Coordinates of C-alpha atoms in Angstrom, one line a residue:
X1073 CA 15.8 1.0 -5.3
X1074 CA 14.5 2.8 -2.2
X1075 CA 11.9 1.7 0.3
X1076 CA 10.5 3.2 3.4
X1077 CA 8.3 1.8 6.2
X1078 CA 7.2 3.3 9.5
X1079 CA 7.0 0.5 12.0
X1080 CA 3.6 0.7 13.7
X1081 CA 4.1 2.4 17.0
X1082 CA 7.8 2.7 16.2
X1083 CA 10.3 4.5 13.9
X1084 CA 11.0 4.9 10.2
X1085 CA 13.0 2.3 8.5
X1086 CA 14.7 3.2 5.2
X1087 CA 16.3 0.6 2.8
X1088 CA 18.4 1.3 -0.3
X1089 CA 19.4 -1.6 -2.4
X1090 CA 20.1 -3.0 -5.9
X1091 CA 19.5 -6.3 -7.5
X1092 CA 21.9 -8.2 -9.7
X1093 CA 21.5 -11.8 -11.0
X1094 CA 18.2 -12.1 -9.0
X1095 CA 19.7 -11.4 -5.6
X1096 CA 19.9 -8.3 -3.3
X1097 CA 23.1 -6.3 -3.5
X1098 CA 24.5 -3.2 -1.9
X1099 CA 21.9 -3.2 0.9
X1100 CA 21.9 -0.3 3.3
X1101 CA 19.4 -0.1 6.2
X1102 CA 19.0 3.3 7.9
X1103 CA 16.4 5.2 9.9
X1104 CA 15.6 7.1 13.1
X1105 CA 15.4 4.0 15.2
X1106 CA 17.7 2.9 18.1
X1107 CA 19.8 -0.2 17.9
X1108 CA 22.4 -1.8 20.2
X1109 CA 25.1 -2.8 19.7
X1110 CA 26.4 -0.7 16.9
X1111 CA 27.6 -3.6 14.9
X1112 CA 24.0 -5.0 14.7
X1113 CA 23.3 -2.7 11.8
X1114 CA 26.2 -4.3 9.8
X1115 CA 24.7 -7.7 10.7
X1116 CA 21.3 -6.7 9.3
X1117 CA 22.8 -5.4 6.1
X1118 CA 24.9 -8.6 5.8
X1119 CA 21.9 -10.8 6.4
X1120 CA 20.0 -9.2 3.5
X1121 CA 23.0 -9.1 1.1
X1122 CA 22.7 -11.9 -1.4
X1123 CA 19.1 -12.9 -0.5
X1124 CA 17.0 -13.9 -3.4
X1125 CA 15.0 -11.0 -4.6
X1126 CA 11.8 -13.0 -4.4
X1127 CA 12.2 -13.8 -0.7
X1128 CA 9.1 -12.9 1.2
X1129 CA 9.0 -10.6 4.2
X1130 CA 8.7 -13.5 6.7
X1131 CA 11.9 -15.2 5.4
X1132 CA 13.8 -12.0 5.2
X1133 CA 13.0 -11.3 8.8
X1134 CA 14.1 -14.8 9.8
X1135 CA 17.5 -14.1 8.0
X1136 CA 17.9 -10.9 10.0
X1137 CA 17.0 -12.6 13.3
X1138 CA 19.5 -15.4 12.7
X1139 CA 22.3 -12.9 12.0
X1140 CA 21.8 -10.5 15.0
X1141 CA 24.6 -10.5 17.6
X1142 CA 23.6 -12.0 21.0
X1143 CA 21.9 -9.4 23.2
X1144 CA 20.8 -7.1 20.4
X1145 CA 18.2 -4.6 21.5
X1146 CA 15.9 -2.8 19.1
X1147 CA 14.0 0.4 19.9
X1148 CA 11.4 1.4 17.4
X1149 CA 12.6 -1.2 15.0
X1150 CA 11.7 -4.8 14.2
X1151 CA 13.2 -7.4 11.8
X1152 CA 9.8 -7.6 10.3
X1153 CA 9.8 -3.8 9.7
X1154 CA 13.1 -4.0 7.9
X1155 CA 11.8 -6.9 5.8
X1156 CA 8.7 -4.9 4.8
X1157 CA 10.9 -1.9 3.8
X1158 CA 12.9 -4.2 1.6
X1159 CA 9.8 -5.6 -0.1
X1160 CA 8.5 -2.0 -0.6
X1161 CA 11.8 -1.0 -2.3
X1162 CA 11.6 -4.0 -4.6
X1163 CA 8.0 -3.2 -5.5
X1164 CA 8.8 0.5 -6.2
X1165 CA 6.3 1.5 -3.6
X1166 CA 5.4 5.2 -3.2
X1167 CA 5.3 7.2 0.0
X1168 CA 2.7 9.5 1.5
X1169 CA 4.7 12.6 0.6
X1170 CA 4.9 11.6 -3.1
X1171 CA 1.3 12.8 -3.5
X1172 CA -0.8 15.9 -3.5
X1173 CA -3.6 14.9 -1.1
X1174 CA -7.1 16.3 -1.4
X1175 CA -9.7 16.8 1.4
X1176 CA -13.4 16.3 0.9
X1177 CA -15.5 17.4 3.8
X1178 CA -19.0 18.3 2.7
X1179 CA -22.6 18.5 3.9
X1180 CA -24.4 15.5 5.4
X1181 CA -25.3 12.7 3.0
X1182 CA -27.6 9.7 3.2
X1183 CA -26.1 6.4 4.2
X1184 CA -26.6 4.9 0.7
X1185 CA -24.9 7.9 -0.9
X1186 CA -21.9 7.5 1.4
X1187 CA -21.5 3.9 0.3
X1188 CA -21.7 5.0 -3.3
X1189 CA -19.3 7.9 -2.9
X1190 CA -16.6 5.5 -1.5
X1191 CA -16.9 3.3 -4.6
X1192 CA -16.9 6.1 -7.1
X1193 CA -14.1 8.2 -5.6
X1194 CA -11.8 5.1 -5.1
X1195 CA -12.4 4.1 -8.7
X1196 CA -11.5 7.6 -9.8
X1197 CA -8.2 7.4 -7.9
X1198 CA -7.5 4.0 -9.5
X1199 CA -8.1 5.6 -12.9
X1200 CA -5.7 8.5 -12.2
X1201 CA -8.5 11.0 -12.6
X1202 CA -8.5 12.1 -8.9
X1203 CA -5.6 12.6 -6.5
X1204 CA -5.4 10.5 -3.3
X1205 CA -8.2 11.7 -1.2
X1206 CA -9.2 12.0 2.5
X1207 CA -13.0 12.2 2.8
X1208 CA -14.5 13.1 6.1
X1209 CA -18.1 12.0 6.3
X1210 CA -21.1 13.9 7.7
X1211 CA -24.1 11.6 8.2
X1212 CA -27.6 12.7 7.2
X1213 CA -29.4 9.9 9.1
X1214 CA -28.7 7.2 11.6
X1215 CA -27.7 3.9 10.1
X1216 CA -26.3 0.4 10.6
X1217 CA -23.6 -0.3 8.0
X1218 CA -22.9 -4.0 7.6
X1219 CA -19.8 -5.6 6.0
X1220 CA -19.9 -6.9 2.5
X1221 CA -20.0 -10.6 3.6
X1222 CA -22.1 -10.3 6.7
X1223 CA -25.5 -12.0 7.1
X1224 CA -28.2 -9.4 7.4
X1225 CA -30.5 -11.4 9.6
X1226 CA -27.6 -12.4 11.9
X1227 CA -26.4 -8.8 12.4
X1228 CA -29.5 -6.6 12.6
X1229 CA -32.8 -6.8 14.5
X1230 CA -35.2 -5.4 11.9
X1231 CA -37.8 -4.4 14.6
X1232 CA -35.2 -2.5 16.6
X1233 CA -34.0 -0.7 13.4
X1234 CA -37.5 0.3 12.5
X1235 CA -38.3 1.3 16.1
X1236 CA -35.4 3.8 16.1
X1237 CA -35.7 4.9 12.5
X1238 CA -32.4 3.4 11.4
X1239 CA -31.5 2.7 7.8
X1240 CA -29.5 -0.5 7.1
X1241 CA -27.0 -0.4 4.2
X1242 CA -24.3 -2.8 3.1
X1243 CA -20.8 -1.5 2.2
X1244 CA -18.4 -2.9 -0.4
X1245 CA -15.7 -3.7 2.2
X1246 CA -15.6 -6.6 4.6
X1247 CA -15.5 -6.4 8.4
X1248 CA -18.2 -6.0 11.0
X1249 CA -21.3 -3.9 11.5
X1250 CA -21.1 -0.2 12.4
X1251 CA -23.8 1.5 14.5
X1252 CA -24.1 5.1 13.3
X1253 CA -25.7 8.2 14.9
X1254 CA -24.8 11.5 13.1
X1255 CA -23.7 13.4 16.2
X1256 CA -22.0 10.4 17.8
X1257 CA -19.8 9.2 15.0
X1258 CA -16.7 10.3 13.2
X1259 CA -16.1 8.5 9.8
X1260 CA -13.4 9.0 7.2
X1261 CA -12.2 7.3 4.1
X1262 CA -8.8 7.2 2.5
X1263 CA -8.8 6.5 -1.3
X1264 CA -5.2 5.8 -2.2
X1265 CA -3.3 4.5 -5.2
X1266 CA -2.3 0.8 -4.9
X1267 CA 1.4 1.9 -5.2
X1268 CA 1.2 3.4 -1.7
X1269 CA 0.7 0.0 -0.1
X1270 CA 2.9 -2.1 -2.4
X1271 CA 5.1 -4.5 -0.5
X1272 CA 2.8 -4.6 2.5
X1273 CA 0.7 -7.6 3.4
X1274 CA -3.0 -7.0 3.7
X1275 CA -2.7 -6.9 7.5
X1276 CA 0.3 -4.5 7.4
X1277 CA -1.6 -2.1 5.2
X1278 CA -4.2 -1.5 7.9
X1279 CA -1.5 -0.4 10.4
X1280 CA 0.3 1.7 7.8
X1281 CA -2.9 3.6 6.7
X1282 CA -4.0 4.0 10.4
X1283 CA -0.7 5.4 11.6
X1284 CA -1.5 9.1 11.0
X1285 CA -4.7 9.0 13.0
X1286 CA -2.8 7.4 16.0
X1287 CA -0.6 10.5 15.9
X1288 CA -3.6 12.8 15.7
X1289 CA -5.2 11.1 18.7
X1290 CA -1.9 11.3 20.7
X1291 CA -1.9 15.0 20.1
X1292 CA -5.3 15.1 21.8
X1293 CA -4.1 13.2 24.8
X1294 CA -5.4 9.8 23.7
X1295 CA -2.9 7.0 23.8
X1296 CA -4.1 4.7 21.1
X1297 CA -2.7 1.8 19.2
X1298 CA -3.5 -0.4 16.2
X1299 CA -4.9 -3.7 17.3
X1300 CA -4.9 -6.4 14.5
X1301 CA -6.6 -6.8 12.3
X1302 CA -8.7 -3.7 12.1
X1303 CA -9.3 -2.0 15.4
X1304 CA -7.9 1.2 17.0
X1305 CA -7.9 0.7 20.8
X1306 CA -7.0 2.4 24.0
X1307 CA -6.5 1.1 27.6
X1308 CA -10.2 2.1 28.2
X1309 CA -11.5 0.2 25.2
X1310 CA -11.9 0.2 21.4
X1311 CA -12.6 3.6 19.8
X1312 CA -12.6 2.7 16.1
X1313 CA -12.8 0.0 13.5
X1314 CA -11.4 0.0 9.9
X1315 CA -12.2 -1.9 6.7
X1316 CA -10.7 -2.0 3.3
X1317 CA -11.6 -2.8 -0.3
X1318 CA -9.1 -3.2 -3.2
X1319 CA -9.9 -1.9 -6.6
X1320 CA -8.0 -3.8 -9.3
X1321 CA -9.1 -1.9 -12.4
X1322 CA -6.8 0.6 -14.1
X1323 CA -3.7 1.2 -11.9
X1324 CA -5.5 -0.1 -8.8
X1325 CA -6.5 1.7 -5.6
X1326 CA -7.3 0.9 -2.0
X1327 CA -10.3 2.1 0.0
X1328 CA -9.6 2.3 3.7
X1329 CA -12.4 3.7 5.8
X1330 CA -12.6 4.1 9.6
X1331 CA -15.5 4.7 11.9
X1332 CA -14.8 6.2 15.3
X1333 CA -17.1 6.4 18.3
X1334 CA -17.3 10.0 19.5
X1335 CA -20.2 9.1 21.7
X1336 CA -22.5 6.1 21.9
X1337 CA -26.0 5.2 23.0
X1338 CA -25.1 1.6 24.0
X1339 CA -28.7 0.6 24.9
X1340 CA -30.0 1.7 21.5
X1341 CA -27.1 -0.1 19.8
X1342 CA -27.9 -3.3 21.6
X1343 CA -31.5 -3.0 20.6
X1344 CA -30.6 -2.8 16.9
X1345 CA -27.5 -5.0 16.6
X1346 CA -27.5 -8.7 17.3
X1347 CA -24.1 -8.9 19.0
X1348 CA -23.5 -12.5 19.9
X1349 CA -21.6 -14.0 22.8
X1350 CA -19.0 -15.5 20.4
X1351 CA -18.1 -12.1 19.1
X1352 CA -17.7 -10.7 22.6
X1353 CA -15.7 -13.6 23.9
X1354 CA -12.6 -13.0 21.8
X1355 CA -12.5 -9.3 23.0
X1356 CA -12.1 -10.4 26.6
X1357 CA -15.2 -8.5 27.8
X1358 CA -18.5 -9.5 29.3
X1359 CA -20.6 -6.7 27.9
X1360 CA -20.8 -5.0 24.5
X1361 CA -21.3 -1.7 26.4
X1362 CA -17.7 -2.1 27.7
X1363 CA -16.2 -2.7 24.3
X1364 CA -16.3 0.9 23.2
X1365 CA -14.9 4.0 25.0
X1366 CA -16.0 7.1 23.1
X1367 CA -13.7 10.0 22.2
X1368 CA -16.0 12.5 23.8
X1369 CA -15.0 11.2 27.3
X1370 CA -11.4 10.6 26.4
X1371 CA -10.7 14.1 24.8
X1372 CA -13.3 16.4 26.4
X1373 CA -13.5 18.1 23.1
X1374 CA -16.6 18.8 20.9
X1375 CA -17.0 16.5 17.9
X1376 CA -16.2 19.3 15.4
X1377 CA -13.0 20.1 17.3
X1378 CA -11.8 16.4 17.2
X1379 CA -12.4 16.4 13.4
X1380 CA -10.6 19.7 12.9
X1381 CA -7.6 18.4 14.8
X1382 CA -7.5 15.2 12.9
X1383 CA -7.5 17.1 9.6
X1384 CA -4.9 19.5 10.8
X1385 CA -2.7 16.6 11.9
X1386 CA -3.0 14.9 8.4
X1387 CA -2.2 18.3 6.7
X1388 CA 0.9 18.9 8.9
X1389 CA 2.3 15.4 8.0
X1390 CA 1.5 15.1 4.3
X1391 CA -0.1 18.4 3.0
X1392 CA -3.8 18.6 2.2
X1393 CA -5.6 20.9 -0.2
X1394 CA -9.4 21.6 -0.1
X1395 CA -11.4 19.7 -2.6
X1396 CA -14.9 18.6 -3.4
X1397 CA -16.9 15.9 -5.1
X1398 CA -17.1 16.8 -8.7
X1399 CA -20.5 17.1 -10.5
X1400 CA -19.7 14.0 -12.5
X1401 CA -18.7 12.0 -9.4
X1402 CA -21.8 13.0 -7.6
X1403 CA -24.1 12.1 -10.5
X1404 CA -22.5 8.7 -10.7
X1405 CA -22.8 8.3 -6.9
X1406 CA -26.5 9.2 -6.9
X1407 CA -27.1 6.6 -9.7
X1408 CA -25.2 4.0 -7.8
X1409 CA -27.0 4.8 -4.5
X1410 CA -30.3 4.2 -6.2
X1411 CA -29.5 1.2 -8.3
X1412 CA -27.3 -0.7 -5.8
X1413 CA -26.9 0.6 -2.3
X1414 CA -30.6 1.4 -1.7
X1415 CA -31.9 -1.9 -3.1
X1416 CA -33.0 -5.0 -1.1
X1417 CA -31.1 -7.1 -3.6
X1418 CA -27.8 -5.6 -2.5
X1419 CA -28.5 -5.1 1.2
X1420 CA -29.8 -8.7 1.6
X1421 CA -27.4 -10.3 -0.8
X1422 CA -26.3 -12.4 2.2
X1423 CA -29.7 -12.9 3.8

């Protein structure tokens, strides 16, 4: 069995192993990380050898930590990262490069239709009728998108939304509210087979699926990192938030979508969103205006150029062919947008 895992902000860890009589055997850990002293790698292999195959990642990491020689130093490697690679090997997880990725980047769509397209495309990936897909959104109207479990009245000021002509929609994933203006926002979705995130905890899957975009931002001169659970941050402030939804039908799939602030009208946002002091307090800031530092200022690039560079970075890593929403998918999405995502029953399902 073979498992791979790129440690967030670090290096690739590769584990090859077998199982016999319910325990790990012939464990070999490798990768492009740095480790001192040399014998520490033998200690890691030895710590994993003979471990019960059902040992969770936390306990595997504890075994590794207990076996490391005094003064061991890891660069780009963590005991938790090795443990995750083991769990991915045991789960027969796939890798990014095992797939033929498809790009969808089409004309602007209404907020409700974007919600529906996410659901339809991810269901198609789960059913095996569509390859893993990167969809870059273009917004047809300003919007507030609230998380699946958020209270509508607690998140949105209806008078402010009406005053600014903003549509309010609810998505199928959890997480917080997103303030959307077409020219100021970069949004993308990854619809991926469940096998890609096998062996990862829910929290680890966020970092794993965000790693490529951190590289793309780095190429544009933006030093960014994953900030648990679902933010992408820089020293100047947050630039993006992610959310996920798991589809359990068929072979399963994961929807992972990210909204990035290219620019922001903070006064308008505060007139529409009800951002409470409790939410701000755990971010260590005194003002919502200081929480977000847009990509326009950090890159100095036009929005279109930022998107082009992100797509190019993904393509260079994993390959990416041009695709489109099929007629059948679009028809289903339009029906779902009308029957679900445009209805008060769905939008106010948590009043």
